[in-house]
PDB file of C-alpha atoms in Angstrom:
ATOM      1  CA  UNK A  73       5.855  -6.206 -17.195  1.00 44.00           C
ATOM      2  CA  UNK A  74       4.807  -9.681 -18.760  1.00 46.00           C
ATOM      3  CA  UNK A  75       2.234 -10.177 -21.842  1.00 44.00           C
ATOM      4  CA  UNK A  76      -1.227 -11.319 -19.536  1.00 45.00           C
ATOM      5  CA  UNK A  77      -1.854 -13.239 -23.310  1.00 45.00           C
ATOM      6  CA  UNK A  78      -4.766 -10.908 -24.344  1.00 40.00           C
ATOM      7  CA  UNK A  79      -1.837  -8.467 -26.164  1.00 38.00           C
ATOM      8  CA  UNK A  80      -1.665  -5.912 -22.896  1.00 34.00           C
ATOM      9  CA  UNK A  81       0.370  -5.419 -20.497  1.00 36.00           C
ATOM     10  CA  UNK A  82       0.290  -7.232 -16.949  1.00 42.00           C
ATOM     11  CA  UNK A  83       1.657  -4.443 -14.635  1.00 57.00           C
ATOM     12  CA  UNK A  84       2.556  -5.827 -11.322  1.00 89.00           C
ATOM     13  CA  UNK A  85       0.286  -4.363  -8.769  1.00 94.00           C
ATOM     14  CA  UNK A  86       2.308  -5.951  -5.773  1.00 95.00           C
ATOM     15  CA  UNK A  87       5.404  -4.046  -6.764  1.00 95.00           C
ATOM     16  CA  UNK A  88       3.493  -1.108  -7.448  1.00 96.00           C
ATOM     17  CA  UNK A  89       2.033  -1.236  -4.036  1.00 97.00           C
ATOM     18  CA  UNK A  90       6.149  -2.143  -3.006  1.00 97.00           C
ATOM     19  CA  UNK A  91       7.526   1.109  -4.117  1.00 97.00           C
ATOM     20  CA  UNK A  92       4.702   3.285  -2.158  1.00 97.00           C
ATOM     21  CA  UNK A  93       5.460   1.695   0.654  1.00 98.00           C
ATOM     22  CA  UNK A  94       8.996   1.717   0.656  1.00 98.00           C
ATOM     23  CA  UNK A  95       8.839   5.731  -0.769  1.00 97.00           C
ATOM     24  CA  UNK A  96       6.709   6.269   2.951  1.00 97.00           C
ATOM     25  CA  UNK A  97       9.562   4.152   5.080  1.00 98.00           C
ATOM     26  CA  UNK A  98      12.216   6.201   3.186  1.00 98.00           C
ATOM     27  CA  UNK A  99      10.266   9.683   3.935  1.00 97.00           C
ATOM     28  CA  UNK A 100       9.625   8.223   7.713  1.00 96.00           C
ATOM     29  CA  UNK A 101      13.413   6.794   8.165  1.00 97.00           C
ATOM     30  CA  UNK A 102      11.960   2.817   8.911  1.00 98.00           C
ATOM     31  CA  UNK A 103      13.953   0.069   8.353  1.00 98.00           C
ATOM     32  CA  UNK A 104      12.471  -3.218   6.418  1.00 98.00           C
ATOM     33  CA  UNK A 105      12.865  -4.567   9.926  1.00 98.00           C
ATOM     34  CA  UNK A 106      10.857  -2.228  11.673  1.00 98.00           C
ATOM     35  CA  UNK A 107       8.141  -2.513   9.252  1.00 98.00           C
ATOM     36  CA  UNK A 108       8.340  -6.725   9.398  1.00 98.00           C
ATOM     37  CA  UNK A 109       8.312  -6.090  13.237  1.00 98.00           C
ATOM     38  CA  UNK A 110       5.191  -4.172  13.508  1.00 97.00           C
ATOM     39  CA  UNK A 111       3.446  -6.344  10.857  1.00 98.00           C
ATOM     40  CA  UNK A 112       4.729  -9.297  12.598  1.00 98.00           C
ATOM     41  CA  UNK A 113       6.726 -10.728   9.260  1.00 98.00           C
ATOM     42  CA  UNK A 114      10.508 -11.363   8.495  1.00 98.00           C
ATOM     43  CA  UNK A 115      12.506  -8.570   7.269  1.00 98.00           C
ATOM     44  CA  UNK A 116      12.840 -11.104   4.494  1.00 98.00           C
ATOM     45  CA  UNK A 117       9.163 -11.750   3.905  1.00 98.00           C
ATOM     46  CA  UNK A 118       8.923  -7.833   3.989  1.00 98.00           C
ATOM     47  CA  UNK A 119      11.885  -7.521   1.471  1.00 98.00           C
ATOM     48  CA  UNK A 120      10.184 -10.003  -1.230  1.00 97.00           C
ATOM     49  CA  UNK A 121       6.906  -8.240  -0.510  1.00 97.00           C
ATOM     50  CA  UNK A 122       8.244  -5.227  -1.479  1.00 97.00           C
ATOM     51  CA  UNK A 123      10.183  -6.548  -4.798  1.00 95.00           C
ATOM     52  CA  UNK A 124       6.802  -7.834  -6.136  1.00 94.00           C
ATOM     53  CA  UNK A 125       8.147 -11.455  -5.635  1.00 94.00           C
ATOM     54  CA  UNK A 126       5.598 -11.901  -3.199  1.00 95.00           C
ATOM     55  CA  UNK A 127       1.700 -10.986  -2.742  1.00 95.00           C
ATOM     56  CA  UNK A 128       0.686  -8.857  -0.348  1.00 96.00           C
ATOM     57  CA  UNK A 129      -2.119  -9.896   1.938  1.00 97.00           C
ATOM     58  CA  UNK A 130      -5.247  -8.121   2.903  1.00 96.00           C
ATOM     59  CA  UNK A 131      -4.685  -8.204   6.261  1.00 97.00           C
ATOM     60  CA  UNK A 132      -0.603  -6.949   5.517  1.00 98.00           C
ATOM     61  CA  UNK A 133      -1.870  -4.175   3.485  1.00 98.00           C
ATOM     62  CA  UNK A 134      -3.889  -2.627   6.691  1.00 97.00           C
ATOM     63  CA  UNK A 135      -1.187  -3.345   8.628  1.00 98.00           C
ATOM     64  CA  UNK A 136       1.369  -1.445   6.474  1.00 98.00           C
ATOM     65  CA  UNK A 137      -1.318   1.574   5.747  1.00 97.00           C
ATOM     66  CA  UNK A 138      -1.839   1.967  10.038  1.00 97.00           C
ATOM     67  CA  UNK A 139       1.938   1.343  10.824  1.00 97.00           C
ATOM     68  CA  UNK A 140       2.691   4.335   7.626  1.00 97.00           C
ATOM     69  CA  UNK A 141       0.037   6.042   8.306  1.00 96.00           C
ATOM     70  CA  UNK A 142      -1.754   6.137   5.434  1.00 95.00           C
ATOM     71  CA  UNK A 143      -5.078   4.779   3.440  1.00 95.00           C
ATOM     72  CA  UNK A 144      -5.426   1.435   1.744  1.00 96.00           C
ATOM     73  CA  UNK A 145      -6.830   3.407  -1.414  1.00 95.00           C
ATOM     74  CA  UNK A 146      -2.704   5.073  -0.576  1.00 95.00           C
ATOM     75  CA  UNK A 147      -1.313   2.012  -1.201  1.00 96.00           C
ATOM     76  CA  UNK A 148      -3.067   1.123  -4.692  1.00 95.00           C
ATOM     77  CA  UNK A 149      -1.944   4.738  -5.293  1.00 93.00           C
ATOM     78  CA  UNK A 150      -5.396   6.859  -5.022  1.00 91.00           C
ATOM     79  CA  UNK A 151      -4.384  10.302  -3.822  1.00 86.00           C
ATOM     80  CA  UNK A 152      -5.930  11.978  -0.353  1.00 75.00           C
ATOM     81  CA  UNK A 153      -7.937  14.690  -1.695  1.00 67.00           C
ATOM     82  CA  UNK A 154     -10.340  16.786   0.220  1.00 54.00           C
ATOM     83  CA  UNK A 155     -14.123  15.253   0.306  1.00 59.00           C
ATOM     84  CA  UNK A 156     -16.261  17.492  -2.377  1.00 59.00           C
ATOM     85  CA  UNK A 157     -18.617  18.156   0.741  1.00 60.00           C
ATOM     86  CA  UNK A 158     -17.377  19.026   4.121  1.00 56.00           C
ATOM     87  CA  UNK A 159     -19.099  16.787   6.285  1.00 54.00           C
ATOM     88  CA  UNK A 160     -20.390  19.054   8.568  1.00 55.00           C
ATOM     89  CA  UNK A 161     -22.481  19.829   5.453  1.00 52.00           C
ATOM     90  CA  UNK A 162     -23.721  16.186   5.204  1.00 52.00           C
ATOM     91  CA  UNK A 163     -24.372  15.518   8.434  1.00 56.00           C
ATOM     92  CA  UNK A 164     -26.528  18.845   8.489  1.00 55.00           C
ATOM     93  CA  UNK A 165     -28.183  17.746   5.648  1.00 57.00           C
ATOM     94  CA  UNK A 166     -27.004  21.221   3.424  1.00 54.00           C
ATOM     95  CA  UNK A 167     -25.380  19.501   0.794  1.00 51.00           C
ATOM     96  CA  UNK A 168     -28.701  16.947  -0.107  1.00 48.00           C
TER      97      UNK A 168
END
């Protein structure tokens, strides 16, 4: 972590986001290179993204979430819960 000069810690979100993805390629069995393949990167580019070294990209983030099959929200680690309404009940109007 590194001091953002405010006296907190700077966490760094694109390593953060690194280790989720690489925890869902380990569970799946993907390579770096099959990853960088389907998002059209390096297995290089895809190896400093997931360090933290480099940023990851809007656009790289959807990618990665549709090739792992998984949310965005996944990758900034919100957890998949159930919806408080089912949305049969929404759409009926039972839960207004």
């Amino acid at each position: 972590m590194t001091n953002n000069g405010t006296g907190g810690q700077d966490r760094n979100i694109n390593a953060d986001i690194g280790r989720r993805i690489a925890a869902k390629m380990a569970d799946a069995g993907m390579t770096q290179g099959q990853l960088a393949e389907g998002m059209g990167l390096t297995q290089a580019a895809v190896s400093r993204k997931l360090s933290g070294e480099r940023p990851w990209f809007p656009g790289e983030l959807m990618d990665a979430a549709r090739i792992l099959d998984m949310t965005v929200g996944e990758l900034f680690g919100e957890s998949v819960a159930a919806p408080l309404f089912g949305t049969e009940a929404v759409l009926s109007g039972a839960a207004a």
